[in-house]
């Protein structure tokens, strides 16, 4: 099992660049983080080499929205820069979103734009984005998000994300299934994971309702793990969650996941 620690939520007790060593000391081989713009990428690359770590994913779109037809060229221009960063870091996945996100809030909720136009804009932009990803050798993973913690976010079901990805049909465009988000939006997780295993590219872990470690909430993670194993999923399990106590204690739990 490939386990990744999100250093935007875990090891916040330490400055950002010190978290790489802490992840390695905790027994993990993968890290993930969000936007790259505020990071010294050369320094990150050096830390990866020093601590023999890999970057599982970064975020690739930030301010620009797939659902906004007028932002297509800006979106793709920013994505091109994200792909270059991913190549520099030898990062295989870029997380993308229906809406731009800045400081935890959507940058444009698409108010006044019809559902049909949002879907059409997303599909058109993603078709071009997927070709860029194929050329770069990076996989884009499209994330559905709950509307309680992210009001105004458009893509909030597995069916919507998965069907768009299937229509585009690129090997370098998959879905990111975030268990914490989807428990709140739809539940029935074994069903959706089974139905969309063909386009599943990444899994984020966090128990509900508090987004702490597995075992602190209501989700049956053992059933989910058995299901994914039986379906042949061999991708990343990213721990994008909030430690219930210290990050060190959190990682002790996550090692045995």
CSV table of C-alpha atoms in Angstrom, one decimal:
chain,number,residue,atom,x,y,z
A,1,UNK,CA,0.0,0.0,0.0
A,2,UNK,CA,1.4,3.4,-1.0
A,3,UNK,CA,0.7,5.9,1.8
A,4,UNK,CA,1.2,9.6,1.5
A,5,UNK,CA,1.3,12.2,4.2
A,6,UNK,CA,-0.3,15.6,3.4
A,7,UNK,CA,2.1,18.1,5.0
A,8,UNK,CA,-0.5,20.9,4.7
A,9,UNK,CA,-2.4,19.2,7.5
A,10,UNK,CA,0.0,16.9,9.3
A,11,UNK,CA,3.2,18.1,11.1
A,12,UNK,CA,2.0,21.7,11.3
A,13,UNK,CA,3.9,21.9,14.5
A,14,UNK,CA,7.0,22.4,12.4
A,15,UNK,CA,7.9,24.9,9.6
A,16,UNK,CA,7.0,23.6,6.1
A,17,UNK,CA,10.5,22.6,5.0
A,18,UNK,CA,11.2,20.7,8.2
A,19,UNK,CA,8.2,18.5,7.7
A,20,UNK,CA,9.9,16.3,5.0
A,21,UNK,CA,12.3,14.9,7.6
A,22,UNK,CA,9.5,14.3,10.0
A,23,UNK,CA,7.6,12.3,7.4
A,24,UNK,CA,10.6,10.2,6.8
A,25,UNK,CA,11.3,9.7,10.5
A,26,UNK,CA,7.7,8.6,10.9
A,27,UNK,CA,8.2,5.8,8.4
A,28,UNK,CA,6.6,7.1,5.2
A,29,UNK,CA,7.9,7.4,1.7
A,30,UNK,CA,5.4,9.8,0.1
A,31,UNK,CA,4.4,13.4,0.8
A,32,UNK,CA,1.8,15.6,-0.8
A,33,UNK,CA,1.1,19.3,-0.6
A,34,UNK,CA,-1.2,21.8,-2.2
A,35,UNK,CA,-0.2,24.8,-4.2
A,36,UNK,CA,3.4,25.0,-5.4
A,37,UNK,CA,3.6,28.8,-6.1
A,38,UNK,CA,4.5,29.7,-2.5
A,39,UNK,CA,7.1,26.9,-2.3
A,40,UNK,CA,10.8,27.0,-3.2
A,41,UNK,CA,10.7,24.1,-5.6
A,42,UNK,CA,14.5,23.6,-5.8
A,43,UNK,CA,14.6,23.4,-2.1
A,44,UNK,CA,11.8,20.9,-2.1
A,45,UNK,CA,13.6,18.8,-4.7
A,46,UNK,CA,16.7,18.8,-2.6
A,47,UNK,CA,14.8,17.7,0.5
A,48,UNK,CA,13.2,14.9,-1.4
A,49,UNK,CA,16.7,13.7,-2.4
A,50,UNK,CA,18.1,14.1,1.1
A,51,UNK,CA,15.3,12.2,2.8
A,52,UNK,CA,14.7,9.7,0.0
A,53,UNK,CA,11.0,10.8,-0.4
A,54,UNK,CA,8.6,11.0,-3.3
A,55,UNK,CA,5.9,13.6,-4.0
A,56,UNK,CA,2.6,11.8,-4.5
A,57,UNK,CA,0.6,14.8,-5.6
A,58,UNK,CA,0.4,18.6,-5.8
A,59,UNK,CA,-2.5,20.9,-6.7
A,60,UNK,CA,-2.5,22.2,-10.2
A,61,UNK,CA,-5.2,24.9,-10.8
A,62,UNK,CA,-5.5,27.3,-7.8
A,63,UNK,CA,-7.4,30.5,-8.9
A,64,UNK,CA,-8.9,29.3,-12.2
A,65,UNK,CA,-12.1,27.3,-12.7
A,66,UNK,CA,-13.0,24.5,-15.1
A,67,UNK,CA,-16.6,25.6,-15.0
A,68,UNK,CA,-15.9,29.1,-16.3
A,69,UNK,CA,-15.7,29.1,-20.1
A,70,UNK,CA,-13.9,32.5,-20.2
A,71,UNK,CA,-11.1,31.2,-17.9
A,72,UNK,CA,-10.1,28.3,-20.1
A,73,UNK,CA,-6.9,29.7,-21.5
A,74,UNK,CA,-5.8,31.0,-18.1
A,75,UNK,CA,-6.6,27.6,-16.6
A,76,UNK,CA,-4.5,25.8,-19.2
A,77,UNK,CA,-1.6,28.2,-18.9
A,78,UNK,CA,-1.5,27.7,-15.2
A,79,UNK,CA,-1.8,24.0,-15.6
A,80,UNK,CA,1.2,24.0,-18.0
A,81,UNK,CA,3.3,25.5,-15.3
A,82,UNK,CA,2.0,23.0,-12.7
A,83,UNK,CA,3.0,20.2,-15.0
A,84,UNK,CA,6.5,21.5,-15.3
A,85,UNK,CA,6.7,21.6,-11.5
A,86,UNK,CA,5.4,18.1,-11.3
A,87,UNK,CA,8.1,16.9,-13.8
A,88,UNK,CA,10.8,18.7,-11.8
A,89,UNK,CA,9.7,16.9,-8.6
A,90,UNK,CA,9.0,13.6,-10.4
A,91,UNK,CA,5.5,13.9,-9.1
A,92,UNK,CA,3.0,11.6,-10.9
A,93,UNK,CA,-0.3,13.2,-9.9
A,94,UNK,CA,-1.8,16.7,-10.0
A,95,UNK,CA,-5.0,17.3,-8.2
A,96,UNK,CA,-7.5,19.5,-10.1
A,97,UNK,CA,-10.9,21.0,-9.2
A,98,UNK,CA,-14.1,22.3,-10.8
A,99,UNK,CA,-13.6,25.7,-9.1
A,100,UNK,CA,-10.6,27.8,-8.4
A,101,UNK,CA,-9.7,27.6,-4.7
A,102,UNK,CA,-7.8,30.2,-2.7
A,103,UNK,CA,-7.3,30.2,1.1
A,104,UNK,CA,-9.9,27.5,1.5
A,105,UNK,CA,-12.7,29.2,-0.5
A,106,UNK,CA,-13.9,29.0,-4.1
A,107,UNK,CA,-12.8,31.9,-6.2
A,108,UNK,CA,-15.9,31.7,-8.5
A,109,UNK,CA,-19.1,29.8,-7.7
A,110,UNK,CA,-20.4,30.1,-11.2
A,111,UNK,CA,-23.6,31.9,-10.1
A,112,UNK,CA,-25.7,32.7,-13.1
A,113,UNK,CA,-24.1,30.0,-15.3
A,114,UNK,CA,-26.4,27.1,-16.2
A,115,UNK,CA,-25.5,23.5,-15.1
A,116,UNK,CA,-25.2,22.5,-18.8
A,117,UNK,CA,-22.8,25.3,-19.6
A,118,UNK,CA,-20.6,24.4,-16.5
A,119,UNK,CA,-20.5,20.7,-17.6
A,120,UNK,CA,-19.7,21.7,-21.2
A,121,UNK,CA,-17.0,24.1,-20.2
A,122,UNK,CA,-15.4,21.5,-17.9
A,123,UNK,CA,-15.5,18.8,-20.5
A,124,UNK,CA,-13.9,21.0,-23.2
A,125,UNK,CA,-11.2,22.3,-20.9
A,126,UNK,CA,-10.4,18.8,-19.5
A,127,UNK,CA,-10.1,17.4,-23.0
A,128,UNK,CA,-7.2,19.7,-23.7
A,129,UNK,CA,-5.8,19.4,-20.2
A,130,UNK,CA,-5.7,15.6,-20.5
A,131,UNK,CA,-3.7,15.8,-23.7
A,132,UNK,CA,-1.2,18.1,-22.0
A,133,UNK,CA,-0.9,15.6,-19.1
A,134,UNK,CA,-0.3,12.7,-21.5
A,135,UNK,CA,2.5,14.6,-23.1
A,136,UNK,CA,4.0,15.4,-19.7
A,137,UNK,CA,3.7,11.9,-18.3
A,138,UNK,CA,1.6,13.1,-15.4
A,139,UNK,CA,-1.9,12.0,-14.3
A,140,UNK,CA,-4.6,14.6,-13.4
A,141,UNK,CA,-7.0,13.5,-10.7
A,142,UNK,CA,-10.3,15.4,-10.6
A,143,UNK,CA,-11.7,15.9,-7.1
A,144,UNK,CA,-15.3,16.1,-6.0
A,145,UNK,CA,-15.7,18.0,-2.8
A,146,UNK,CA,-18.5,18.4,-0.2
A,147,UNK,CA,-20.5,21.6,-0.2
A,148,UNK,CA,-20.6,22.0,3.5
A,149,UNK,CA,-17.0,22.8,4.0
A,150,UNK,CA,-16.6,24.3,0.5
A,151,UNK,CA,-19.8,26.3,-0.3
A,152,UNK,CA,-20.2,27.1,-4.0
A,153,UNK,CA,-18.0,24.2,-5.2
A,154,UNK,CA,-19.7,22.7,-8.2
A,155,UNK,CA,-18.5,19.1,-8.5
A,156,UNK,CA,-19.7,17.2,-5.5
A,157,UNK,CA,-20.6,13.6,-6.6
A,158,UNK,CA,-18.7,10.6,-7.8
A,159,UNK,CA,-21.1,10.2,-10.7
A,160,UNK,CA,-20.5,13.6,-12.1
A,161,UNK,CA,-16.7,13.4,-11.8
A,162,UNK,CA,-16.5,9.8,-13.0
A,163,UNK,CA,-18.8,10.3,-16.0
A,164,UNK,CA,-16.9,13.3,-17.2
A,165,UNK,CA,-13.6,11.5,-16.9
A,166,UNK,CA,-15.1,8.5,-18.8
A,167,UNK,CA,-16.3,10.7,-21.6
A,168,UNK,CA,-12.9,12.2,-22.1
A,169,UNK,CA,-11.3,8.8,-22.0
A,170,UNK,CA,-7.7,9.7,-21.3
A,171,UNK,CA,-5.4,7.4,-19.4
A,172,UNK,CA,-3.9,10.5,-17.8
A,173,UNK,CA,-7.2,11.8,-16.4
A,174,UNK,CA,-8.8,10.0,-13.4
A,175,UNK,CA,-10.8,10.8,-10.3
A,176,UNK,CA,-9.6,11.5,-6.8
A,177,UNK,CA,-12.0,9.9,-4.4
A,178,UNK,CA,-11.9,11.7,-1.0
A,179,UNK,CA,-13.6,9.5,1.5
A,180,UNK,CA,-14.3,12.3,4.0
A,181,UNK,CA,-15.9,14.5,1.4
A,182,UNK,CA,-17.9,11.7,-0.2
A,183,UNK,CA,-19.2,10.3,3.1
A,184,UNK,CA,-20.9,13.7,3.6
A,185,UNK,CA,-22.2,14.1,0.1
A,186,UNK,CA,-23.4,10.6,-0.8
A,187,UNK,CA,-22.3,7.8,1.5
A,188,UNK,CA,-22.6,4.3,-0.1
A,189,UNK,CA,-18.9,4.4,-0.7
A,190,UNK,CA,-18.4,0.7,-1.5
A,191,UNK,CA,-20.9,1.0,-4.2
A,192,UNK,CA,-19.4,4.1,-5.8
A,193,UNK,CA,-15.8,2.8,-5.5
A,194,UNK,CA,-16.9,-0.4,-7.2
A,195,UNK,CA,-18.8,1.3,-10.0
A,196,UNK,CA,-16.0,3.8,-10.8
A,197,UNK,CA,-12.9,1.7,-10.2
A,198,UNK,CA,-12.0,2.0,-13.9
A,199,UNK,CA,-11.4,5.7,-13.5
A,200,UNK,CA,-10.1,5.7,-9.9
A,201,UNK,CA,-6.7,7.3,-9.7
A,202,UNK,CA,-6.2,8.4,-6.1
A,203,UNK,CA,-7.8,8.1,-2.7
A,204,UNK,CA,-7.8,10.6,0.1
A,205,UNK,CA,-8.4,9.3,3.7
A,206,UNK,CA,-10.0,11.0,6.6
A,207,UNK,CA,-12.7,9.8,9.0
A,208,UNK,CA,-16.1,11.5,9.3
A,209,UNK,CA,-17.3,13.7,10.8
A,210,UNK,CA,-14.2,15.4,12.2
A,211,UNK,CA,-11.6,14.4,9.5
A,212,UNK,CA,-9.3,12.7,11.9
A,213,UNK,CA,-7.5,9.4,11.7
A,214,UNK,CA,-9.3,6.2,10.6
A,215,UNK,CA,-11.1,4.8,13.7
A,216,UNK,CA,-12.0,8.1,15.2
A,217,UNK,CA,-15.3,8.4,13.4
A,218,UNK,CA,-18.1,6.5,11.7
A,219,UNK,CA,-16.5,5.1,8.5
A,220,UNK,CA,-15.8,1.4,8.1
A,221,UNK,CA,-12.3,1.6,6.7
A,222,UNK,CA,-11.6,-2.1,6.9
A,223,UNK,CA,-14.5,-2.7,4.5
A,224,UNK,CA,-13.3,0.0,2.2
A,225,UNK,CA,-9.7,-1.4,2.2
A,226,UNK,CA,-11.0,-4.9,1.5
A,227,UNK,CA,-13.1,-3.6,-1.4
A,228,UNK,CA,-10.3,-1.7,-3.0
A,229,UNK,CA,-7.9,-4.6,-2.6
A,230,UNK,CA,-10.4,-7.0,-4.2
A,231,UNK,CA,-10.9,-4.5,-7.1
A,232,UNK,CA,-7.2,-4.3,-7.7
A,233,UNK,CA,-6.6,-0.7,-6.7
A,234,UNK,CA,-2.8,-0.2,-6.2
A,235,UNK,CA,-2.6,3.5,-6.1
A,236,UNK,CA,-2.0,6.2,-3.5
A,237,UNK,CA,-3.8,6.4,-0.2
A,238,UNK,CA,-3.3,10.1,0.8
A,239,UNK,CA,-3.8,11.0,4.4
A,240,UNK,CA,-5.3,14.5,4.0
A,241,UNK,CA,-6.6,14.7,7.6
A,242,UNK,CA,-6.3,16.6,10.8
A,243,UNK,CA,-4.5,14.8,13.7
A,244,UNK,CA,-6.7,14.3,16.7
A,245,UNK,CA,-3.7,14.6,18.9
A,246,UNK,CA,-0.1,15.2,17.9
A,247,UNK,CA,1.2,14.5,14.4
A,248,UNK,CA,3.6,11.9,15.8
A,249,UNK,CA,0.7,9.9,17.4
A,250,UNK,CA,-1.3,10.4,14.3
A,251,UNK,CA,1.4,8.8,12.1
A,252,UNK,CA,1.7,5.9,14.5
A,253,UNK,CA,-2.0,5.1,13.7
A,254,UNK,CA,-1.5,5.7,10.0
A,255,UNK,CA,1.4,3.3,9.7
A,256,UNK,CA,-0.9,0.5,10.6
A,257,UNK,CA,-3.7,1.5,8.3
